[in-house]
mmCIF file of C-alpha atoms in Angstrom:
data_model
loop_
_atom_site.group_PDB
_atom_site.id
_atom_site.type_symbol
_atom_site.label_atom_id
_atom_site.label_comp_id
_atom_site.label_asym_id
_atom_site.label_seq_id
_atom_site.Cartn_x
_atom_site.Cartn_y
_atom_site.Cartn_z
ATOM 1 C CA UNK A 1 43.366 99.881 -76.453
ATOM 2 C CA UNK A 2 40.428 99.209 -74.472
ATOM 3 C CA UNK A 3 39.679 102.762 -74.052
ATOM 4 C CA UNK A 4 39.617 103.044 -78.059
ATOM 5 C CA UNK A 5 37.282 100.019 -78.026
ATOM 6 C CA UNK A 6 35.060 101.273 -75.819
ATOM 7 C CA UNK A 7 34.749 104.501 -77.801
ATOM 8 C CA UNK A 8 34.428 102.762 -81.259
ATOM 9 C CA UNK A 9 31.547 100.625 -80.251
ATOM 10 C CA UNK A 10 30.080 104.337 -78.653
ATOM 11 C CA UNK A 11 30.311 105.727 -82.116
ATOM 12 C CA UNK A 12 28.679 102.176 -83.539
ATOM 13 C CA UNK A 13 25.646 103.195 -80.947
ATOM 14 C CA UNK A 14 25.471 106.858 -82.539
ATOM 15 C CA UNK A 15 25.302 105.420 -85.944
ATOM 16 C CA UNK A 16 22.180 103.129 -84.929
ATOM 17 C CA UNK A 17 20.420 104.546 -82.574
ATOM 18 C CA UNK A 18 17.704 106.504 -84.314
ATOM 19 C CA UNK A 19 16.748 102.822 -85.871
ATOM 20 C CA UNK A 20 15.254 101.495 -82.390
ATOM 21 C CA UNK A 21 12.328 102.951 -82.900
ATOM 22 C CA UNK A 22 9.200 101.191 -83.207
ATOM 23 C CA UNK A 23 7.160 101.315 -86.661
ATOM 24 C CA UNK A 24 3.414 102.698 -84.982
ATOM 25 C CA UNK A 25 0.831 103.319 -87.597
ATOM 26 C CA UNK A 26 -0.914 106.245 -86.521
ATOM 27 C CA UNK A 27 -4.640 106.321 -88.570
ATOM 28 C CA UNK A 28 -4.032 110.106 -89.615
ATOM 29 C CA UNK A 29 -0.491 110.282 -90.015
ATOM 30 C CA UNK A 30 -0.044 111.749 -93.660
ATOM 31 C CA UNK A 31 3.576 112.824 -93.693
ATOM 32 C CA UNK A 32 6.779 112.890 -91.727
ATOM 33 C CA UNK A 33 5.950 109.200 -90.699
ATOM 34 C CA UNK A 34 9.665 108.689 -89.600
ATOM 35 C CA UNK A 35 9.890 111.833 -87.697
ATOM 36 C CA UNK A 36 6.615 111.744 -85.894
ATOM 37 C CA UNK A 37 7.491 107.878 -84.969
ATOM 38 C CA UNK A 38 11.162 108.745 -83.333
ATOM 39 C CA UNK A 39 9.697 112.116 -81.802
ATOM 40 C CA UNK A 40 6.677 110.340 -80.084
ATOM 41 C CA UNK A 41 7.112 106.929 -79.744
ATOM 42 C CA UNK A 42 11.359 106.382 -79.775
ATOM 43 C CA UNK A 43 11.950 109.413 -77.341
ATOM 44 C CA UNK A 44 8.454 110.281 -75.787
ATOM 45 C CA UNK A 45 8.823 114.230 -76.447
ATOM 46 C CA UNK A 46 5.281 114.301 -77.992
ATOM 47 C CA UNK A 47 2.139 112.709 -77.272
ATOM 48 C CA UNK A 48 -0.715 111.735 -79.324
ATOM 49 C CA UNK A 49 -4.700 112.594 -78.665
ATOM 50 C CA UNK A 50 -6.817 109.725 -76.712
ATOM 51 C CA UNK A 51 -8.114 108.190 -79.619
ATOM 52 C CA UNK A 52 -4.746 107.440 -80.797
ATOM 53 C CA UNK A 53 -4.386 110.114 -83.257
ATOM 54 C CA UNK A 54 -1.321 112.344 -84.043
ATOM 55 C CA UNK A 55 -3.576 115.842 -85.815
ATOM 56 C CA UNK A 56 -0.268 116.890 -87.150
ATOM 57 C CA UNK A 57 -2.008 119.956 -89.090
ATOM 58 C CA UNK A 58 -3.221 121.533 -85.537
ATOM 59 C CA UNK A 59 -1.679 123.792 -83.464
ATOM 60 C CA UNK A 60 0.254 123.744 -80.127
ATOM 61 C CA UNK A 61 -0.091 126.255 -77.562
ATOM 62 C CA UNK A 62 2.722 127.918 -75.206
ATOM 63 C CA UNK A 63 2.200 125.360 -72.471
ATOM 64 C CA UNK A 64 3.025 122.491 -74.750
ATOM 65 C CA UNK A 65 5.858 123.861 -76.683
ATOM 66 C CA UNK A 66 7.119 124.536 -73.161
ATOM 67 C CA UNK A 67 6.685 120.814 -71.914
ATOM 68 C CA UNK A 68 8.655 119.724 -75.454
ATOM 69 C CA UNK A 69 10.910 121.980 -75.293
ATOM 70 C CA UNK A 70 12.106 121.177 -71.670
ATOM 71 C CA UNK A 71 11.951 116.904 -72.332
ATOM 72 C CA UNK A 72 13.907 118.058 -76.100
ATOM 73 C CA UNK A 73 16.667 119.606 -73.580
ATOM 74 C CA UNK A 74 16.691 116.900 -71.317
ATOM 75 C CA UNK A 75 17.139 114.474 -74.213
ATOM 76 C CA UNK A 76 19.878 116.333 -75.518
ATOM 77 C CA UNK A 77 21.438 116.406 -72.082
ATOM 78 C CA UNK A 78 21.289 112.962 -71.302
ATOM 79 C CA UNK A 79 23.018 112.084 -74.594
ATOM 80 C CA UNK A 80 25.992 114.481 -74.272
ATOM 81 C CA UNK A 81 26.537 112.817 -70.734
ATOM 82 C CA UNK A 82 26.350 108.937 -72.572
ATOM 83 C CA UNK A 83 30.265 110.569 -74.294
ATOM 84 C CA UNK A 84 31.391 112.345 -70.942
ATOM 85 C CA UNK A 85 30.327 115.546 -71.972
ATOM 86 C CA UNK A 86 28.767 118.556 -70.141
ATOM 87 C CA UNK A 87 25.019 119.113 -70.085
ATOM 88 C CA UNK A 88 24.309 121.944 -73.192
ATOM 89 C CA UNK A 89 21.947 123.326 -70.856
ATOM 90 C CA UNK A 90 20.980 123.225 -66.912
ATOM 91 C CA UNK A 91 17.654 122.676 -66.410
ATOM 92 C CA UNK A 92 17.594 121.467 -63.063
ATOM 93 C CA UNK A 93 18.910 124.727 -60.968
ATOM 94 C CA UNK A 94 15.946 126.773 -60.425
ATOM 95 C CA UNK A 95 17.368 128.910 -57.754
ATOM 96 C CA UNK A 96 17.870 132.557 -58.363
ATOM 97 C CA UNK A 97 14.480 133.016 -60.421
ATOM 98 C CA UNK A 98 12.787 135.748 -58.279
ATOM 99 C CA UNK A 99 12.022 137.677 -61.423
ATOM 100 C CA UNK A 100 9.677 134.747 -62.643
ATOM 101 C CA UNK A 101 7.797 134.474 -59.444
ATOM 102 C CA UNK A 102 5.134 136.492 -59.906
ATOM 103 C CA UNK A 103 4.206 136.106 -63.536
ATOM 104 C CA UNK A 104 0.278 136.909 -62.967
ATOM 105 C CA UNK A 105 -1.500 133.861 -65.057
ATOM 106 C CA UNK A 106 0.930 131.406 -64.344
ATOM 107 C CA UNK A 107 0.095 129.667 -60.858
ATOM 108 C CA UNK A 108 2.418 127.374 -59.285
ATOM 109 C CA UNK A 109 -0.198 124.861 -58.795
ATOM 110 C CA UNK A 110 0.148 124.630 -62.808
ATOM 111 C CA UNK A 111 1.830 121.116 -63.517
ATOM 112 C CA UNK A 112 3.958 122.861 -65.985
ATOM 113 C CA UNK A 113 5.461 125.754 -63.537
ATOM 114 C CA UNK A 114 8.599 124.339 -62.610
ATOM 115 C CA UNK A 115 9.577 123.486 -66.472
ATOM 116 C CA UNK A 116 8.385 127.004 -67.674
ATOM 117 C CA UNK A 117 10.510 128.706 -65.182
ATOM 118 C CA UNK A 118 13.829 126.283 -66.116
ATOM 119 C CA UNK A 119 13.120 127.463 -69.627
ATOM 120 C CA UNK A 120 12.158 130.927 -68.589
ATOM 121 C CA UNK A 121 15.824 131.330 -66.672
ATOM 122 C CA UNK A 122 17.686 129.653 -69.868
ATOM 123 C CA UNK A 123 16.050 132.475 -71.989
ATOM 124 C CA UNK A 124 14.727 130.148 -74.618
ATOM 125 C CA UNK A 125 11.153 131.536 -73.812
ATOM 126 C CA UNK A 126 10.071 134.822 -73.053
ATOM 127 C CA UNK A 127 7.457 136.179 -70.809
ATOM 128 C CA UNK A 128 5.383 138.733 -72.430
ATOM 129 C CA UNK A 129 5.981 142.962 -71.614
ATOM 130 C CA UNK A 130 2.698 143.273 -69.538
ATOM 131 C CA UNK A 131 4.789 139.731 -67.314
ATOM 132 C CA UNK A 132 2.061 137.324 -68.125
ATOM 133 C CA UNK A 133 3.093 134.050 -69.865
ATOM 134 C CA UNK A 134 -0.088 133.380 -72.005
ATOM 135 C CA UNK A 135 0.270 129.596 -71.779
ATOM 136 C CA UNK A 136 -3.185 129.117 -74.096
ATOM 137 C CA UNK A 137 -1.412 131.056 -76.808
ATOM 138 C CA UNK A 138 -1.393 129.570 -80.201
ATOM 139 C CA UNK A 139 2.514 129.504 -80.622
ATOM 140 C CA UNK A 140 3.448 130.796 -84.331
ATOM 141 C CA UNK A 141 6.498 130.154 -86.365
ATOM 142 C CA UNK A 142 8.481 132.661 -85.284
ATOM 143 C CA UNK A 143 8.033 132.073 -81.948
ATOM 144 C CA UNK A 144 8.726 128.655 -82.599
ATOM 145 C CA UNK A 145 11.767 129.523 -84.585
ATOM 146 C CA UNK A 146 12.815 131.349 -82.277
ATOM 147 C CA UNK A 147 12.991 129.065 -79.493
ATOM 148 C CA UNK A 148 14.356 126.615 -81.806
ATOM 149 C CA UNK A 149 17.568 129.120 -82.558
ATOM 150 C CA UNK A 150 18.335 129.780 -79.571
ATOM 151 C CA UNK A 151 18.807 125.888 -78.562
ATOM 152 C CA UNK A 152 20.560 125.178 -81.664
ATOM 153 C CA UNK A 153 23.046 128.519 -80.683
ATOM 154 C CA UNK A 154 24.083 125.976 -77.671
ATOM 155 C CA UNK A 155 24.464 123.386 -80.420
ATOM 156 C CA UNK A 156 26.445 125.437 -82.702
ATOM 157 C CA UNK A 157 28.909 127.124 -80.538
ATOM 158 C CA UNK A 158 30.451 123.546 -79.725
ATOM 159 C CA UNK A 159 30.645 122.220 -83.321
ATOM 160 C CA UNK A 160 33.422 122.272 -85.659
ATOM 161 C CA UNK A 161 33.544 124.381 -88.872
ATOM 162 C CA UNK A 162 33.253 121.111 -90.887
ATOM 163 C CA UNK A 163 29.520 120.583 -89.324
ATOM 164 C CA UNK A 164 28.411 124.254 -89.385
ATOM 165 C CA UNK A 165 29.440 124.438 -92.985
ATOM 166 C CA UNK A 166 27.037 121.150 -93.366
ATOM 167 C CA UNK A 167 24.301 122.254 -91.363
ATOM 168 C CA UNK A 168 24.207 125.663 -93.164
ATOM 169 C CA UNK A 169 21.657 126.180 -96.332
ATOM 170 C CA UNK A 170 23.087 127.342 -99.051
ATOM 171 C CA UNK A 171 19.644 129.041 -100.078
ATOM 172 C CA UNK A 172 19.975 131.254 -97.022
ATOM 173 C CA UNK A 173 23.400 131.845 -96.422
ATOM 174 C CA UNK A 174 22.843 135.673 -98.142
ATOM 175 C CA UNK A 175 21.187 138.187 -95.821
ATOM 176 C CA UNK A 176 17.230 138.343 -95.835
ATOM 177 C CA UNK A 177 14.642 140.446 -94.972
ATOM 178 C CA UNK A 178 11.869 139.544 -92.612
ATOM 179 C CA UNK A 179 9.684 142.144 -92.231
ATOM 180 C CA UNK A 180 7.929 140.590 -88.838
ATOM 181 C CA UNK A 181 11.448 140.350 -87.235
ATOM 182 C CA UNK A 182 13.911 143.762 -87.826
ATOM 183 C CA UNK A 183 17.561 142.725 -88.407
ATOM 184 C CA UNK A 184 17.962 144.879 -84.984
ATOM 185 C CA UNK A 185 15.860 143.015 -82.867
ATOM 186 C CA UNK A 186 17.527 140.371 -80.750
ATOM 187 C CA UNK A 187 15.267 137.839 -81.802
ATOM 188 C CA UNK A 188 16.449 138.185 -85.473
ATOM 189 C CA UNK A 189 19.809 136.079 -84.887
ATOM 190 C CA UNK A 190 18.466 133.186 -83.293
ATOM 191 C CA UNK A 191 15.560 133.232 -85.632
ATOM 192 C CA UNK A 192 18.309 133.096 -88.580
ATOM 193 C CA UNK A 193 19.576 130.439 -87.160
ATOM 194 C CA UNK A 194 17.075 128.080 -87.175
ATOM 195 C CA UNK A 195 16.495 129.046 -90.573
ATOM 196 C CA UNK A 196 19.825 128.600 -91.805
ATOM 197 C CA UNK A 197 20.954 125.383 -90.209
ATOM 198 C CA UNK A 198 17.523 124.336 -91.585
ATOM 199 C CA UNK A 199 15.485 123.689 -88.569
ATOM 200 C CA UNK A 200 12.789 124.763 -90.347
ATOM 201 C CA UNK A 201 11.746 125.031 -94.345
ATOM 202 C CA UNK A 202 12.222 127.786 -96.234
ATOM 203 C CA UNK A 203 8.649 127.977 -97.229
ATOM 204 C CA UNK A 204 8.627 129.000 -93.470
ATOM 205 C CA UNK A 205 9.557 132.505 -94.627
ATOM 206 C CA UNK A 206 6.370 133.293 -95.944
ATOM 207 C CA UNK A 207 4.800 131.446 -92.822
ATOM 208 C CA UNK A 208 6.192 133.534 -89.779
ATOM 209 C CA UNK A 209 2.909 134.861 -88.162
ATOM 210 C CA UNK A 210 0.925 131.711 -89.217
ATOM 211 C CA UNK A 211 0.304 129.027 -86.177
ATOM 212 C CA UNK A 212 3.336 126.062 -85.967
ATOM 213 C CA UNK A 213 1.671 122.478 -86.715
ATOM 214 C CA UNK A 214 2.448 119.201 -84.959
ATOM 215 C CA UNK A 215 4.145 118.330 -88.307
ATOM 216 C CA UNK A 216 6.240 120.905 -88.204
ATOM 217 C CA UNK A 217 7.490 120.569 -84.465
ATOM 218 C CA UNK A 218 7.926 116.423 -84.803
ATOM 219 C CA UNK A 219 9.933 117.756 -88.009
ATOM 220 C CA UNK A 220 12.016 120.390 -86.623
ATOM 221 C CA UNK A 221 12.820 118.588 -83.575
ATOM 222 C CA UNK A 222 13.845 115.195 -85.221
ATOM 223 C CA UNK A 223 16.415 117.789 -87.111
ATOM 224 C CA UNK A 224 17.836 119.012 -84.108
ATOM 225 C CA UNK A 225 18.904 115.835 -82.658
ATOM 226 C CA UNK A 226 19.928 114.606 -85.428
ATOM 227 C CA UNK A 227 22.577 117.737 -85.655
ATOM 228 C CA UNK A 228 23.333 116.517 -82.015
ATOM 229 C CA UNK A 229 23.835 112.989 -82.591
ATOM 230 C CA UNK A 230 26.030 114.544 -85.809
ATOM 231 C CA UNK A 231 28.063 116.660 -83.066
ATOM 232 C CA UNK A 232 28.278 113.477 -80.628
ATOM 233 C CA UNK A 233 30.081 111.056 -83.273
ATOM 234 C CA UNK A 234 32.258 114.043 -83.782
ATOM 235 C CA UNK A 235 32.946 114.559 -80.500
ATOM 236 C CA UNK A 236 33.670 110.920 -79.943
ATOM 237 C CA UNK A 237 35.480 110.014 -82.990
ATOM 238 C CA UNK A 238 38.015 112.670 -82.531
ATOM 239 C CA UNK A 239 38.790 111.224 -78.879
ATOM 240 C CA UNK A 240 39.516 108.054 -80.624
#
């Protein structure tokens, strides 16, 4: 009895949780006010400029994705463990990663180095063929995508058919071309799913070599914890 107690007022938390954040009025904030909020202020995975701003329509470049990428995972982590469940990814073992030690512009003395190569060895980025990292790089949509799928694959292979068949758009549940990604290349899959368990619009289609915005990322990654937090209650109402 105490046990079930315990794990009702759990799934209570679940159901409240994304509420605690703080209302911040950012003075250029035109859209995605909720997201933005949660993403930067409730869980600190993105920051704003020094003069307070949020520039959602700029860019981000490889070494920031990286840096919210790696604090998205640990996020993710540290909720699965508040239910007694494994990490979805280990971020933390860095041994074994030879093969990213000499990547020839990215210096160890970069604050970054030790997140890049966690991500590196999970495979959710890629170094470029000529081994350089390119950390200044405007990242793109489908790079973003990209990234995106392959974290939400983790996701996905724990959840139960009755999520998946939630998460998935109808819109793109038929097979489409993408003419910058082949339907052989590896990256096509994870790519599809972001797309399809609506990580990202569909407008995105049209938008895959364009540059990811701020909006965009705050968007995208307030969706994918929210599918997490969907997959936690699960998790911890069928335990009841």
């Amino acid at each position: 009895m105490i046990k079930k107690l315990a794990l009702l007022i759990i799934l209570i938390s679940l159901s409240n949780q994304i509420s605690y954040a703080k209302d911040v009025n950012f003075p250029d904030l035109e859209k995605s006010v909720e997201q933005v909020n949660i993403v930067v202020n409730h869980y600190k995975l993105m920051s704003t400029y020094a003069d307070h701003t949020f520039k959602g329509n700029n860019g981000i470049d490889r070494y920031t994705y990286s840096n919210i990428l790696y604090k998205t995972i640990d996020l993710l982590n540290k909720k699965m463990e508040e239910i007694d469940q494994d990490e979805i990814l280990d971020i933390s073992d860095l041994s074994n990663v030879k093969q990213f030690e000499n990547i020839s512009d990215l210096s160890k003395d970069n604050v970054s180095y030790k997140k890049i190569i966690a991500l590196l060895k999970t495979g959710l980025i890629r170094t470029y063929s000529d081994n350089t990292f390119k950390g200044e790089k405007t990242v793109d949509h489908i790079g973003f995508a990209i990234g995106m799928g392959r974290l939400m694959s983790v996701i996905y292979d724990d959840a139960p058919p009755i999520l998946k068949k939630k998460w998935k758009s109808e819109i793109l549940r038929q097979s489409i071309s993408i003419k910058e990604v082949p339907i052989d290349s590896p990256a096509y899959k994870p790519l599809m799913l972001a797309l399809e368990n609506n990580l990202l619009d569909i407008k995105s289609i049209n938008l895959l070599s364009k540059p990811i915005t701020r909006y965009e990322v705050a968007d995208s990654t307030y969706r994918l914890i929210n599918k997490l937090d969907e997959l936690r209650k699960y998790l911890v109402f069928t335990r009841i």
